[in-house]
mmCIF file of C-alpha atoms in Angstrom:
data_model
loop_
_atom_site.group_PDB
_atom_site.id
_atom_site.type_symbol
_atom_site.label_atom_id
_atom_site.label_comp_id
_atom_site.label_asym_id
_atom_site.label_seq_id
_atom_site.Cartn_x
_atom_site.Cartn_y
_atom_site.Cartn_z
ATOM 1 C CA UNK A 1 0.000 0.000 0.000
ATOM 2 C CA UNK A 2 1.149 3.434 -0.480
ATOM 3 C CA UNK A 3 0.239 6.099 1.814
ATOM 4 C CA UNK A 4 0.098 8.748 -0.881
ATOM 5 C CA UNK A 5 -2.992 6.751 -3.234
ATOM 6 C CA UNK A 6 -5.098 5.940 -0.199
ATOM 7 C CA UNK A 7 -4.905 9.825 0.828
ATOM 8 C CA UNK A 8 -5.745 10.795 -2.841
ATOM 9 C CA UNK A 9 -8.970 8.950 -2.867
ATOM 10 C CA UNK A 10 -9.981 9.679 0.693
ATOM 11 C CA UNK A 11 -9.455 13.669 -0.149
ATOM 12 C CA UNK A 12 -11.581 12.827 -3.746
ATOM 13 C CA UNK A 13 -14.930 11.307 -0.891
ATOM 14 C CA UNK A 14 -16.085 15.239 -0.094
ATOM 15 C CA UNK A 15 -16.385 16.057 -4.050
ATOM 16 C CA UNK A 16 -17.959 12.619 -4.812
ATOM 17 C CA UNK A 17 -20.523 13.077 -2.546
ATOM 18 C CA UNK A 18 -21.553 16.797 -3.376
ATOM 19 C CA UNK A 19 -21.656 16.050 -6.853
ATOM 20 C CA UNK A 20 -23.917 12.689 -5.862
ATOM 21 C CA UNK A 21 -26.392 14.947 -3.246
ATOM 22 C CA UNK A 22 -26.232 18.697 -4.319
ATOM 23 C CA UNK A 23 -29.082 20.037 -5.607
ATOM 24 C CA UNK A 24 -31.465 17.107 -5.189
ATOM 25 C CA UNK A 25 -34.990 17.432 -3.885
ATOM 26 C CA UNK A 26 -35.118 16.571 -0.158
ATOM 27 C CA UNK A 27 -37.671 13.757 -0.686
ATOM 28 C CA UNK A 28 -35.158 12.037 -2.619
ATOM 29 C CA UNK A 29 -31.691 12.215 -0.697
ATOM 30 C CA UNK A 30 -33.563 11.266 2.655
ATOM 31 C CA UNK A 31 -35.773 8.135 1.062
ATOM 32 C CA UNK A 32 -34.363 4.866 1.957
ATOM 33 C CA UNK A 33 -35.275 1.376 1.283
ATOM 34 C CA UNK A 34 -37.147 0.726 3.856
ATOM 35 C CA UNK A 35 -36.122 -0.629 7.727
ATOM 36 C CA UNK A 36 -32.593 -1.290 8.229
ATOM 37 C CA UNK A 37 -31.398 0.642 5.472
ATOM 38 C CA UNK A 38 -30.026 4.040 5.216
ATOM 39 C CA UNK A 39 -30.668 7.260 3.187
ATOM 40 C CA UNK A 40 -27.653 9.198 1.349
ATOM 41 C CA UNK A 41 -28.353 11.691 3.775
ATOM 42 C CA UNK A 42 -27.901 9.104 6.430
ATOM 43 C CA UNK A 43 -25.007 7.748 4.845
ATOM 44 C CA UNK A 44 -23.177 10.858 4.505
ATOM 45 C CA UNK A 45 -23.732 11.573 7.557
ATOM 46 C CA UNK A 46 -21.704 8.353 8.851
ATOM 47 C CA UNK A 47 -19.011 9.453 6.623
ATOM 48 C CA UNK A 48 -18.281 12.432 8.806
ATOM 49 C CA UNK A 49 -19.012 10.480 12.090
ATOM 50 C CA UNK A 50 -16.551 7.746 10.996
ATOM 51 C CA UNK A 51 -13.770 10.585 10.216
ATOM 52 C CA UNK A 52 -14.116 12.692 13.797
ATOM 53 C CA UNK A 53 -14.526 9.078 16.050
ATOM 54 C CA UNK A 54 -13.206 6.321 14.409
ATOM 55 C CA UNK A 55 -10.760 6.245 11.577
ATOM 56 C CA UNK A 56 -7.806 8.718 12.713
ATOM 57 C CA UNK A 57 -8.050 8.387 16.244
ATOM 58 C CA UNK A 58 -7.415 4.731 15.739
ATOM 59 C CA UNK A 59 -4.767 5.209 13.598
ATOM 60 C CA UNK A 60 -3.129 7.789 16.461
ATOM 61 C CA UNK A 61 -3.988 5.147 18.798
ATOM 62 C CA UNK A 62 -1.460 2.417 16.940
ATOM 63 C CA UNK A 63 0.845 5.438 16.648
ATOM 64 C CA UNK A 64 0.916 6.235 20.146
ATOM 65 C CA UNK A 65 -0.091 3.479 22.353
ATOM 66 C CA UNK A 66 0.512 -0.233 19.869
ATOM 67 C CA UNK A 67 -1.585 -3.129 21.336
ATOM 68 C CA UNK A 68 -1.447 -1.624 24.597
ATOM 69 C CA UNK A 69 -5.026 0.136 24.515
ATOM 70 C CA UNK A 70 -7.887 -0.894 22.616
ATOM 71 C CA UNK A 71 -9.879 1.319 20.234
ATOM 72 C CA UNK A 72 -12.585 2.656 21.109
ATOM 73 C CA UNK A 73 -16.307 1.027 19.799
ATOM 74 C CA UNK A 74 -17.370 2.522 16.470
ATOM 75 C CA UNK A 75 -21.174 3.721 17.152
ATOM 76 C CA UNK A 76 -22.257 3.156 13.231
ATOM 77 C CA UNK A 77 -25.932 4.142 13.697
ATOM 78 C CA UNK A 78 -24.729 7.297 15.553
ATOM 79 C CA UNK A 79 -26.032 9.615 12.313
ATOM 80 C CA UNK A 80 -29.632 8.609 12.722
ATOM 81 C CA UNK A 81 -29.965 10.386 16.378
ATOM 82 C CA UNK A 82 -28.660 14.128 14.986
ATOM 83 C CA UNK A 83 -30.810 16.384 14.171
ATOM 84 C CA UNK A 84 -31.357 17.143 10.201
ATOM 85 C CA UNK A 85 -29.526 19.744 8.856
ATOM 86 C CA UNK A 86 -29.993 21.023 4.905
ATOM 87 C CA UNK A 87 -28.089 18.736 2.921
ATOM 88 C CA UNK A 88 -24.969 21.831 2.118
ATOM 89 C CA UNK A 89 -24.999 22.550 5.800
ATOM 90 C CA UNK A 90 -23.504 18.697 6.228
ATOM 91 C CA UNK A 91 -21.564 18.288 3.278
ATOM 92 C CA UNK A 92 -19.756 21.136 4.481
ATOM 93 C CA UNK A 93 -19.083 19.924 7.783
ATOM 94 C CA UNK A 94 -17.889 16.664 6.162
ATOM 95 C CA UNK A 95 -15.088 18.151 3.953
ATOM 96 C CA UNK A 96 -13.810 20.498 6.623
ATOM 97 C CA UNK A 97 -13.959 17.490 8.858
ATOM 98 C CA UNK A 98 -12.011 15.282 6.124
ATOM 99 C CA UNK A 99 -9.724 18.182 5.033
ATOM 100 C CA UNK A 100 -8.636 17.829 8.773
ATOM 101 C CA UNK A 101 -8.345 14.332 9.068
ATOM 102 C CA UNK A 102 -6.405 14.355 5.851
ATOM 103 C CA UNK A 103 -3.874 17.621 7.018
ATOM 104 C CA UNK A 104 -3.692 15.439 10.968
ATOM 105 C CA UNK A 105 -2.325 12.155 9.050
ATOM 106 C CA UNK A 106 -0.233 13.855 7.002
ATOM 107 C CA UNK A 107 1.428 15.622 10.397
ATOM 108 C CA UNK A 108 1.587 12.107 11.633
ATOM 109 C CA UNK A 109 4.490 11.550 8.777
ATOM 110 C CA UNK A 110 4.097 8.045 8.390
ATOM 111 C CA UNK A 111 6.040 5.905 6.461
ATOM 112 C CA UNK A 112 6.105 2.346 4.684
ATOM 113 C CA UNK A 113 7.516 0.713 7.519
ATOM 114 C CA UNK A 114 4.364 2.335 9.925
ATOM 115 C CA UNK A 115 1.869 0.246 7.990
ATOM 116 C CA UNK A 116 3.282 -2.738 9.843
ATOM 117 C CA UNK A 117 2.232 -1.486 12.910
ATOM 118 C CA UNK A 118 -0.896 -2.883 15.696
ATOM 119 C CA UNK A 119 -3.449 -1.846 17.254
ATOM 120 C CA UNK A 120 -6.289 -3.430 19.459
ATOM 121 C CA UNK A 121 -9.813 -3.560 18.091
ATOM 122 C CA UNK A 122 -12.459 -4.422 19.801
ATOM 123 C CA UNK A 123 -14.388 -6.823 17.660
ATOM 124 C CA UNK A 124 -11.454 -8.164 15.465
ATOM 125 C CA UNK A 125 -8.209 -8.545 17.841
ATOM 126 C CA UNK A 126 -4.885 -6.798 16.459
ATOM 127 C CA UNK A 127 -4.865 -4.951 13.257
ATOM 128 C CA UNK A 128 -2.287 -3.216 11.437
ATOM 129 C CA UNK A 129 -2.404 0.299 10.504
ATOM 130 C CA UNK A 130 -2.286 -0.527 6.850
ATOM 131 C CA UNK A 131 -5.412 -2.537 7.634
ATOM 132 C CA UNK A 132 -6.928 0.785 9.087
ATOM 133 C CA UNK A 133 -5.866 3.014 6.133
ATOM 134 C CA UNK A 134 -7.094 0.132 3.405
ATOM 135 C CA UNK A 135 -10.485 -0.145 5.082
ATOM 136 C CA UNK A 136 -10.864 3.487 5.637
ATOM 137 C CA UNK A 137 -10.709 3.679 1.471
ATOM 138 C CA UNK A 138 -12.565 0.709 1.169
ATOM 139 C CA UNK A 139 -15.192 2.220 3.327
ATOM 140 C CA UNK A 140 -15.778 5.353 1.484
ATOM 141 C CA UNK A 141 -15.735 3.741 -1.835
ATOM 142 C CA UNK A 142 -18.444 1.138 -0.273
ATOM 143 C CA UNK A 143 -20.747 3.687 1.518
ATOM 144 C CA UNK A 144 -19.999 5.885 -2.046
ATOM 145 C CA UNK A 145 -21.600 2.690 -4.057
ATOM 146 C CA UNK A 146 -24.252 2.539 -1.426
ATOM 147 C CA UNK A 147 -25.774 6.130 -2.042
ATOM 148 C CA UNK A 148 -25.555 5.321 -5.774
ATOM 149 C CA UNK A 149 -27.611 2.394 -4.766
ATOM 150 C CA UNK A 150 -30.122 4.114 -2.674
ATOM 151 C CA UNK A 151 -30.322 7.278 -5.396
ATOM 152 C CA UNK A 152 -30.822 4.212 -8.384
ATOM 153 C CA UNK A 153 -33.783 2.563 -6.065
ATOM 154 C CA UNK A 154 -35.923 5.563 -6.688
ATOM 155 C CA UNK A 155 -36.189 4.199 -10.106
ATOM 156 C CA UNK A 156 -36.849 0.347 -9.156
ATOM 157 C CA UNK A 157 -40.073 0.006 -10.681
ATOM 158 C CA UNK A 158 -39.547 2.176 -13.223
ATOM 159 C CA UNK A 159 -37.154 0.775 -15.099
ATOM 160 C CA UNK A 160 -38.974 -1.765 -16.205
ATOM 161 C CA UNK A 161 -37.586 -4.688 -17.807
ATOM 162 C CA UNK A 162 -34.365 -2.991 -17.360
ATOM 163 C CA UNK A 163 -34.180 -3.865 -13.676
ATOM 164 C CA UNK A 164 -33.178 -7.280 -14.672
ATOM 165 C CA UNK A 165 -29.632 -6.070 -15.723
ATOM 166 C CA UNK A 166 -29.343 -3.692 -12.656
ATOM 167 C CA UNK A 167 -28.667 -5.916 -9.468
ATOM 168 C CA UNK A 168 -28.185 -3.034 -7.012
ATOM 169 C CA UNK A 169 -32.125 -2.505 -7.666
ATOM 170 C CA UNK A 170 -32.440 -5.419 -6.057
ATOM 171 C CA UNK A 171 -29.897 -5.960 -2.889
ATOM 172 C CA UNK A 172 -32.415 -3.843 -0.943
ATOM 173 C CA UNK A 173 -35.611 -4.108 -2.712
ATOM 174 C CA UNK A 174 -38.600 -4.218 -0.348
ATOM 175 C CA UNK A 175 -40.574 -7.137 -0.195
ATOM 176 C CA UNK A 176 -43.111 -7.691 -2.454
#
């Protein structure tokens, strides 16, 4: 892994999700697929709790402390308790948030030989900080796919025979 392309798509998130939620009617980027699933809005929303709780301070945590103390419990519902804000109001507050996180790892000066490194986690035992950094991306680009799939779902029965060649119209598709 280098550093350097994992920091280049996490900086890319804030711009992929404005262009992805900007501008849309309300009804649309707060509709979800029913219970259990999440809205754009929701899932942007865990994008910036995930960058101020979970993904730096764990990575600090390896840096500072090893094994030695275990991170903290991710809350990954957290987002649905907050009060609404307009959709610009949180994208905003996400790319300060991840323009931070971004300019704090960089600070950190990590190199090659730092990805080796282990922390505690609380569900899956010792991880390495590349393990951190790779899901971090992995999680963006997921969550990113996610809110395509919510945003496409408006369109499920619409489609029409098209749906058939579309599976992500039907990983969440409310029972018929």
């Amino acid at each position: 892994m280098i550093i350097s392309d994992a920091t280049t798509l996490l900086a890319r998130t804030p711009d992929a999700l404005s262009a992805l939620l900007l501008g849309l009617p309300e009804e649309w980027v707060h509709r979800d697929d029913g219970e259990g699933t999440w809205s754009a809005y929701a899932i942007a929303g865990h994008l910036l709790h995930g960058d101020t709780t979970n993904w730096l301070p764990r990575i600090r945590l390896i840096v500072e402390h090893g094994t030695d103390r275990t991170f903290a419990p991710f809350n990954r519902v957290a987002m649905l308790d907050w009060d609404r804000e307009p959709v610009p109001a949180l994208l905003d507050r996400f790319r300060l948030v991840r323009s931070r996180s971004l300019e704090d790892l960089g600070a950190l000066g990590l190199t090659p030989a730092d990805l080796s490194r282990s922390g505690t986690h609380p569900e899956f035992g010792t991880v390495t900080l590349q393990q951190v950094l790779a899901a971090w991306v992995a999680h963006d680009l997921t969550h990113l796919a996610q809110i395509g799939e919510v945003l496409a779902g408006r369109y499920r029965d619409e489609v029409g025979p098209y749906r058939r060649y579309m599976p992500a119209l039907e990983r969440f598709a409310p029972a018929e």
